[in-house]
Amino acid sequence: MLRTSPYKTNNNETTMTMPQQDYLQDLRNYLNDSATITPASQLRNYVKTTCLTQDDKILPLRVTLEAAQFSIGKEVGVTKWFQVTQKRVNRFAEATGDFQFIHIDRERSARETCYDGTIAHGMLTMALVPTFASQGSLKILGTRQSIIYGLDRVRFLNPIRIGKRIRGRFTLLSAQERSPQEVLMRHAVSIEIEGEDKPALIADWIVMYVL
């Protein structure tokens, strides 16, 4: 049982101290869950995803179930800023078939809408939640596999204009032992837009950790 808080206060801001992490286990899990591609490609993809979201000073935290329960109601992670580019939006449109002009046609969007240019798909924002969660949400020590269980109360509150930067902010809502081998974790996630008060998206992010 954790006896002391994993948090420290500095300049009226609460941050989480970072104990030693088992990043090799993260990599093993990623390689095990990845499709059958070359090890070099798997490693490149893992490093690229980590670099996109991991803050240089704040590392993802791995804790016991007891320590996680101590952290319920507290902010547990904030990712680094991630830029939304027109190229990424265009690729998402191609992958999903959503070619609505407000996402891919700058001139028409500026002429016919209030956005003064193109905006990201709301579903693209939601699709980025797992990427942010890989670095911003709390992890359970001894995890063999993590499984996305679902999203609750998803709301799209603010459009993301192309070129803007976004990041994920995570607060732990619950940590429930479903069985000796399963822990269900629920985080409140907010996808923030740099320089704007209203977030792009809020939701409850639910993951099952298999030990």
PDB file of C-alpha atoms in Angstrom:
ATOM      1  CA  MET A   1       0.000   0.000   0.000  1.00  0.00           C
ATOM      2  CA  LEU A   2       1.310   3.430  -0.922  1.00  0.00           C
ATOM      3  CA  ARG A   3       1.925   5.427   2.280  1.00  0.00           C
ATOM      4  CA  THR A   4       2.784   8.801   0.836  1.00  0.00           C
ATOM      5  CA  SER A   5       1.335  10.870  -1.971  1.00  0.00           C
ATOM      6  CA  PRO A   6       3.068  10.559  -5.375  1.00  0.00           C
ATOM      7  CA  TYR A   7       2.431  14.281  -5.855  1.00  0.00           C
ATOM      8  CA  LYS A   8       4.455  17.345  -5.010  1.00  0.00           C
ATOM      9  CA  THR A   9       3.410  20.984  -5.050  1.00  0.00           C
ATOM     10  CA  ASN A  10       5.498  23.645  -6.736  1.00  0.00           C
ATOM     11  CA  ASN A  11       4.392  27.248  -7.336  1.00  0.00           C
ATOM     12  CA  ASN A  12       0.791  26.323  -6.569  1.00  0.00           C
ATOM     13  CA  GLU A  13       0.781  23.651  -9.273  1.00  0.00           C
ATOM     14  CA  THR A  14       0.404  19.966  -8.487  1.00  0.00           C
ATOM     15  CA  THR A  15       2.643  17.630 -10.457  1.00  0.00           C
ATOM     16  CA  MET A  16       3.400  13.940 -10.193  1.00  0.00           C
ATOM     17  CA  THR A  17       6.867  12.718  -9.288  1.00  0.00           C
ATOM     18  CA  MET A  18       8.277  10.088 -11.601  1.00  0.00           C
ATOM     19  CA  PRO A  19       9.595   6.837 -10.106  1.00  0.00           C
ATOM     20  CA  GLN A  20      11.624   4.443 -12.229  1.00  0.00           C
ATOM     21  CA  GLN A  21       9.580   3.187 -15.163  1.00  0.00           C
ATOM     22  CA  ASP A  22       9.469  -0.164 -16.949  1.00  0.00           C
ATOM     23  CA  TYR A  23       9.630   1.173 -20.506  1.00  0.00           C
ATOM     24  CA  LEU A  24      11.070  -2.084 -21.795  1.00  0.00           C
ATOM     25  CA  GLN A  25       7.799  -3.773 -20.855  1.00  0.00           C
ATOM     26  CA  ASP A  26       5.896  -1.106 -22.792  1.00  0.00           C
ATOM     27  CA  LEU A  27       8.045  -1.896 -25.811  1.00  0.00           C
ATOM     28  CA  ARG A  28       7.563  -5.655 -25.390  1.00  0.00           C
ATOM     29  CA  ASN A  29       3.802  -5.191 -25.219  1.00  0.00           C
ATOM     30  CA  TYR A  30       3.819  -2.959 -28.292  1.00  0.00           C
ATOM     31  CA  LEU A  31       5.876  -5.450 -30.320  1.00  0.00           C
ATOM     32  CA  ASN A  32       3.666  -8.329 -29.209  1.00  0.00           C
ATOM     33  CA  ASP A  33       0.450  -6.504 -30.161  1.00  0.00           C
ATOM     34  CA  SER A  34       1.713  -5.092 -33.464  1.00  0.00           C
ATOM     35  CA  ALA A  35       0.906  -6.549 -36.857  1.00  0.00           C
ATOM     36  CA  THR A  36       3.425  -8.833 -38.528  1.00  0.00           C
ATOM     37  CA  ILE A  37       5.891  -6.302 -39.897  1.00  0.00           C
ATOM     38  CA  THR A  38       9.642  -6.178 -39.578  1.00  0.00           C
ATOM     39  CA  PRO A  39      11.050  -5.538 -36.082  1.00  0.00           C
ATOM     40  CA  ALA A  40      12.798  -2.425 -37.409  1.00  0.00           C
ATOM     41  CA  SER A  41       9.478  -0.986 -38.636  1.00  0.00           C
ATOM     42  CA  GLN A  42       7.759  -1.814 -35.352  1.00  0.00           C
ATOM     43  CA  LEU A  43      10.477  -0.095 -33.356  1.00  0.00           C
ATOM     44  CA  ARG A  44      10.404   2.968 -35.625  1.00  0.00           C
ATOM     45  CA  ASN A  45       6.628   3.275 -35.223  1.00  0.00           C
ATOM     46  CA  TYR A  46       6.869   2.917 -31.431  1.00  0.00           C
ATOM     47  CA  VAL A  47       9.548   5.595 -31.130  1.00  0.00           C
ATOM     48  CA  LYS A  48       7.689   7.935 -33.498  1.00  0.00           C
ATOM     49  CA  THR A  49       4.451   7.680 -31.500  1.00  0.00           C
ATOM     50  CA  THR A  50       6.292   8.248 -28.232  1.00  0.00           C
ATOM     51  CA  CYS A  51       8.097  11.302 -29.591  1.00  0.00           C
ATOM     52  CA  LEU A  52       4.815  12.809 -30.807  1.00  0.00           C
ATOM     53  CA  THR A  53       3.214  12.811 -27.387  1.00  0.00           C
ATOM     54  CA  GLN A  54       5.681  12.322 -24.551  1.00  0.00           C
ATOM     55  CA  ASP A  55       6.518  15.487 -22.672  1.00  0.00           C
ATOM     56  CA  ASP A  56      10.255  15.959 -22.238  1.00  0.00           C
ATOM     57  CA  LYS A  57       9.895  16.492 -18.482  1.00  0.00           C
ATOM     58  CA  ILE A  58       6.792  14.498 -17.550  1.00  0.00           C
ATOM     59  CA  LEU A  59       6.940  10.752 -18.107  1.00  0.00           C
ATOM     60  CA  PRO A  60       4.004   8.312 -18.075  1.00  0.00           C
ATOM     61  CA  LEU A  61       3.519   6.807 -14.625  1.00  0.00           C
ATOM     62  CA  ARG A  62       3.234   3.070 -13.877  1.00  0.00           C
ATOM     63  CA  VAL A  63       1.818   2.218 -10.456  1.00  0.00           C
ATOM     64  CA  THR A  64       0.193  -0.553  -8.458  1.00  0.00           C
ATOM     65  CA  LEU A  65      -3.585  -0.799  -8.252  1.00  0.00           C
ATOM     66  CA  GLU A  66      -3.430   0.518  -4.677  1.00  0.00           C
ATOM     67  CA  ALA A  67      -1.430   3.566  -5.754  1.00  0.00           C
ATOM     68  CA  ALA A  68      -3.837   4.143  -8.648  1.00  0.00           C
ATOM     69  CA  GLN A  69      -6.783   4.163  -6.243  1.00  0.00           C
ATOM     70  CA  PHE A  70      -4.941   6.771  -4.157  1.00  0.00           C
ATOM     71  CA  SER A  71      -4.788   8.944  -7.294  1.00  0.00           C
ATOM     72  CA  ILE A  72      -8.509   8.879  -8.105  1.00  0.00           C
ATOM     73  CA  GLY A  73      -9.747  12.413  -8.736  1.00  0.00           C
ATOM     74  CA  LYS A  74      -6.257  13.735  -9.465  1.00  0.00           C
ATOM     75  CA  GLU A  75      -4.589  14.803 -12.684  1.00  0.00           C
ATOM     76  CA  VAL A  76      -2.103  12.106 -13.668  1.00  0.00           C
ATOM     77  CA  GLY A  77      -0.640  13.220 -16.997  1.00  0.00           C
ATOM     78  CA  VAL A  78      -0.312  15.923 -19.648  1.00  0.00           C
ATOM     79  CA  THR A  79       1.213  15.220 -23.050  1.00  0.00           C
ATOM     80  CA  LYS A  80       3.371  17.465 -25.183  1.00  0.00           C
ATOM     81  CA  TRP A  81       1.834  19.665 -27.879  1.00  0.00           C
ATOM     82  CA  PHE A  82       0.955  17.954 -31.171  1.00  0.00           C
ATOM     83  CA  GLN A  83       0.426  19.962 -34.367  1.00  0.00           C
ATOM     84  CA  VAL A  84      -2.571  19.223 -36.573  1.00  0.00           C
ATOM     85  CA  THR A  85      -1.511  19.584 -40.221  1.00  0.00           C
ATOM     86  CA  GLN A  86      -3.525  19.676 -43.432  1.00  0.00           C
ATOM     87  CA  LYS A  87      -1.602  16.621 -44.634  1.00  0.00           C
ATOM     88  CA  ARG A  88      -2.770  14.585 -41.658  1.00  0.00           C
ATOM     89  CA  VAL A  89      -6.373  15.769 -42.095  1.00  0.00           C
ATOM     90  CA  ASN A  90      -6.279  14.880 -45.809  1.00  0.00           C
ATOM     91  CA  ARG A  91      -5.021  11.394 -44.998  1.00  0.00           C
ATOM     92  CA  PHE A  92      -7.805  10.934 -42.468  1.00  0.00           C
ATOM     93  CA  ALA A  93     -10.334  12.015 -45.097  1.00  0.00           C
ATOM     94  CA  GLU A  94      -8.929   9.408 -47.494  1.00  0.00           C
ATOM     95  CA  ALA A  95      -9.017   6.690 -44.831  1.00  0.00           C
ATOM     96  CA  THR A  96     -12.620   7.377 -43.800  1.00  0.00           C
ATOM     97  CA  GLY A  97     -14.188   8.770 -46.968  1.00  0.00           C
ATOM     98  CA  ASP A  98     -15.170  11.988 -45.177  1.00  0.00           C
ATOM     99  CA  PHE A  99     -14.313  14.650 -47.756  1.00  0.00           C
ATOM    100  CA  GLN A 100     -16.521  17.409 -46.388  1.00  0.00           C
ATOM    101  CA  PHE A 101     -15.117  20.677 -47.747  1.00  0.00           C
ATOM    102  CA  ILE A 102     -14.615  22.274 -44.320  1.00  0.00           C
ATOM    103  CA  HIS A 103     -11.802  19.772 -43.769  1.00  0.00           C
ATOM    104  CA  ILE A 104      -9.971  19.765 -47.104  1.00  0.00           C
ATOM    105  CA  ASP A 105     -10.859  22.885 -49.124  1.00  0.00           C
ATOM    106  CA  ARG A 106      -9.253  25.968 -47.535  1.00  0.00           C
ATOM    107  CA  GLU A 107     -10.638  28.541 -49.951  1.00  0.00           C
ATOM    108  CA  ARG A 108     -14.240  27.330 -49.859  1.00  0.00           C
ATOM    109  CA  SER A 109     -14.172  26.887 -46.085  1.00  0.00           C
ATOM    110  CA  ALA A 110     -12.850  30.420 -45.637  1.00  0.00           C
ATOM    111  CA  ARG A 111     -15.485  31.760 -48.024  1.00  0.00           C
ATOM    112  CA  GLU A 112     -18.546  29.866 -46.776  1.00  0.00           C
ATOM    113  CA  THR A 113     -17.923  29.280 -43.064  1.00  0.00           C
ATOM    114  CA  CYS A 114     -16.824  31.210 -39.981  1.00  0.00           C
ATOM    115  CA  TYR A 115     -13.596  29.210 -39.614  1.00  0.00           C
ATOM    116  CA  ASP A 116     -11.382  31.251 -41.960  1.00  0.00           C
ATOM    117  CA  GLY A 117      -9.893  28.029 -43.330  1.00  0.00           C
ATOM    118  CA  THR A 118     -10.099  24.287 -42.821  1.00  0.00           C
ATOM    119  CA  ILE A 119     -10.670  22.464 -39.542  1.00  0.00           C
ATOM    120  CA  ALA A 120      -9.868  18.924 -38.390  1.00  0.00           C
ATOM    121  CA  HIS A 121     -12.491  16.199 -38.343  1.00  0.00           C
ATOM    122  CA  GLY A 122     -13.986  15.710 -34.909  1.00  0.00           C
ATOM    123  CA  MET A 123     -13.490  11.983 -35.362  1.00  0.00           C
ATOM    124  CA  LEU A 124      -9.799  12.557 -36.082  1.00  0.00           C
ATOM    125  CA  THR A 125      -9.521  14.308 -32.739  1.00  0.00           C
ATOM    126  CA  MET A 126     -11.187  11.345 -31.064  1.00  0.00           C
ATOM    127  CA  ALA A 127      -8.941   8.917 -32.943  1.00  0.00           C
ATOM    128  CA  LEU A 128      -5.903  10.664 -31.441  1.00  0.00           C
ATOM    129  CA  VAL A 129      -7.038   9.915 -27.869  1.00  0.00           C
ATOM    130  CA  PRO A 130      -5.272   6.495 -27.756  1.00  0.00           C
ATOM    131  CA  THR A 131      -2.026   8.134 -28.911  1.00  0.00           C
ATOM    132  CA  PHE A 132      -2.233  10.751 -26.170  1.00  0.00           C
ATOM    133  CA  ALA A 133      -3.327   8.141 -23.619  1.00  0.00           C
ATOM    134  CA  SER A 134      -0.207   6.064 -24.299  1.00  0.00           C
ATOM    135  CA  GLN A 135       1.785   8.833 -22.588  1.00  0.00           C
ATOM    136  CA  GLY A 136      -0.721  10.804 -20.517  1.00  0.00           C
ATOM    137  CA  SER A 137      -2.798   8.205 -18.684  1.00  0.00           C
ATOM    138  CA  LEU A 138      -1.888   6.155 -15.636  1.00  0.00           C
ATOM    139  CA  LYS A 139      -0.558   2.625 -16.237  1.00  0.00           C
ATOM    140  CA  ILE A 140      -0.720  -0.464 -14.009  1.00  0.00           C
ATOM    141  CA  LEU A 141       2.528  -2.223 -13.121  1.00  0.00           C
ATOM    142  CA  GLY A 142       2.774  -5.764 -14.449  1.00  0.00           C
ATOM    143  CA  THR A 143       0.509  -5.159 -17.436  1.00  0.00           C
ATOM    144  CA  ARG A 144       0.790  -7.802 -20.135  1.00  0.00           C
ATOM    145  CA  GLN A 145      -1.776  -6.246 -22.472  1.00  0.00           C
ATOM    146  CA  SER A 146      -3.957  -3.129 -22.507  1.00  0.00           C
ATOM    147  CA  ILE A 147      -7.322  -3.229 -24.293  1.00  0.00           C
ATOM    148  CA  ILE A 148      -9.461  -0.216 -25.216  1.00  0.00           C
ATOM    149  CA  TYR A 149     -12.764  -0.806 -23.429  1.00  0.00           C
ATOM    150  CA  GLY A 150     -14.593   2.270 -24.705  1.00  0.00           C
ATOM    151  CA  LEU A 151     -15.338   5.983 -24.534  1.00  0.00           C
ATOM    152  CA  ASP A 152     -18.180   7.587 -22.579  1.00  0.00           C
ATOM    153  CA  ARG A 153     -19.680  11.078 -22.643  1.00  0.00           C
ATOM    154  CA  VAL A 154     -17.773  12.229 -25.734  1.00  0.00           C
ATOM    155  CA  ARG A 155     -18.337  15.897 -26.560  1.00  0.00           C
ATOM    156  CA  PHE A 156     -16.830  17.978 -29.379  1.00  0.00           C
ATOM    157  CA  LEU A 157     -16.691  21.484 -27.914  1.00  0.00           C
ATOM    158  CA  ASN A 158     -14.363  23.479 -30.148  1.00  0.00           C
ATOM    159  CA  PRO A 159     -13.115  23.059 -33.748  1.00  0.00           C
ATOM    160  CA  ILE A 160      -9.386  22.617 -34.332  1.00  0.00           C
ATOM    161  CA  ARG A 161      -8.154  24.931 -37.056  1.00  0.00           C
ATOM    162  CA  ILE A 162      -5.400  23.552 -39.259  1.00  0.00           C
ATOM    163  CA  GLY A 163      -1.956  24.457 -37.941  1.00  0.00           C
ATOM    164  CA  LYS A 164      -3.095  24.575 -34.313  1.00  0.00           C
ATOM    165  CA  ARG A 165      -1.402  22.467 -31.650  1.00  0.00           C
ATOM    166  CA  ILE A 166      -3.305  20.192 -29.279  1.00  0.00           C
ATOM    167  CA  ARG A 167      -2.455  18.048 -26.263  1.00  0.00           C
ATOM    168  CA  GLY A 168      -4.104  15.565 -23.943  1.00  0.00           C
ATOM    169  CA  ARG A 169      -4.779  16.121 -20.241  1.00  0.00           C
ATOM    170  CA  PHE A 170      -5.815  13.129 -18.100  1.00  0.00           C
ATOM    171  CA  THR A 171      -7.481  12.842 -14.695  1.00  0.00           C
ATOM    172  CA  LEU A 172      -8.046   9.423 -13.137  1.00  0.00           C
ATOM    173  CA  LEU A 173     -11.724   8.768 -12.357  1.00  0.00           C
ATOM    174  CA  SER A 174     -11.660   5.143 -11.207  1.00  0.00           C
ATOM    175  CA  ALA A 175      -9.469   2.036 -10.936  1.00  0.00           C
ATOM    176  CA  GLN A 176     -11.470  -1.150 -10.500  1.00  0.00           C
ATOM    177  CA  GLU A 177     -10.169  -4.697 -10.058  1.00  0.00           C
ATOM    178  CA  ARG A 178     -12.470  -6.804 -12.234  1.00  0.00           C
ATOM    179  CA  SER A 179     -10.579 -10.035 -11.502  1.00  0.00           C
ATOM    180  CA  PRO A 180      -7.116 -10.982 -10.182  1.00  0.00           C
ATOM    181  CA  GLN A 181      -5.851 -10.517 -13.749  1.00  0.00           C
ATOM    182  CA  GLU A 182      -7.922  -7.513 -14.902  1.00  0.00           C
ATOM    183  CA  VAL A 183      -7.997  -3.853 -13.881  1.00  0.00           C
ATOM    184  CA  LEU A 184     -10.469  -1.432 -15.476  1.00  0.00           C
ATOM    185  CA  MET A 185      -9.250   2.173 -15.547  1.00  0.00           C
ATOM    186  CA  ARG A 186     -11.339   5.226 -16.384  1.00  0.00           C
ATOM    187  CA  HIS A 187      -9.741   8.616 -17.105  1.00  0.00           C
ATOM    188  CA  ALA A 188     -11.341  11.944 -17.899  1.00  0.00           C
ATOM    189  CA  VAL A 189      -9.513  13.231 -20.969  1.00  0.00           C
ATOM    190  CA  SER A 190      -9.516  16.780 -22.299  1.00  0.00           C
ATOM    191  CA  ILE A 191      -7.946  17.555 -25.678  1.00  0.00           C
ATOM    192  CA  GLU A 192      -6.759  21.137 -25.308  1.00  0.00           C
ATOM    193  CA  ILE A 193      -6.069  23.626 -28.088  1.00  0.00           C
ATOM    194  CA  GLU A 194      -3.039  25.848 -27.584  1.00  0.00           C
ATOM    195  CA  GLY A 195      -4.053  29.432 -26.828  1.00  0.00           C
ATOM    196  CA  GLU A 196      -7.760  28.659 -26.433  1.00  0.00           C
ATOM    197  CA  ASP A 197      -9.790  28.329 -23.247  1.00  0.00           C
ATOM    198  CA  LYS A 198     -12.316  25.794 -24.524  1.00  0.00           C
ATOM    199  CA  PRO A 199     -11.019  22.262 -25.265  1.00  0.00           C
ATOM    200  CA  ALA A 200     -11.610  20.540 -28.570  1.00  0.00           C
ATOM    201  CA  LEU A 201     -12.926  17.374 -26.965  1.00  0.00           C
ATOM    202  CA  ILE A 202     -13.786  15.931 -23.570  1.00  0.00           C
ATOM    203  CA  ALA A 203     -14.550  12.282 -22.847  1.00  0.00           C
ATOM    204  CA  ASP A 204     -14.146   9.410 -20.427  1.00  0.00           C
ATOM    205  CA  TRP A 205     -11.406   7.063 -21.642  1.00  0.00           C
ATOM    206  CA  ILE A 206     -11.729   3.440 -20.451  1.00  0.00           C
ATOM    207  CA  VAL A 207      -9.005   0.801 -20.725  1.00  0.00           C
ATOM    208  CA  MET A 208      -8.772  -2.773 -19.451  1.00  0.00           C
ATOM    209  CA  TYR A 209      -5.313  -3.775 -18.215  1.00  0.00           C
ATOM    210  CA  VAL A 210      -4.571  -7.508 -18.344  1.00  0.00           C
ATOM    211  CA  LEU A 211      -1.913  -8.503 -15.808  1.00  0.00           C
TER     212      LEU A 211
END
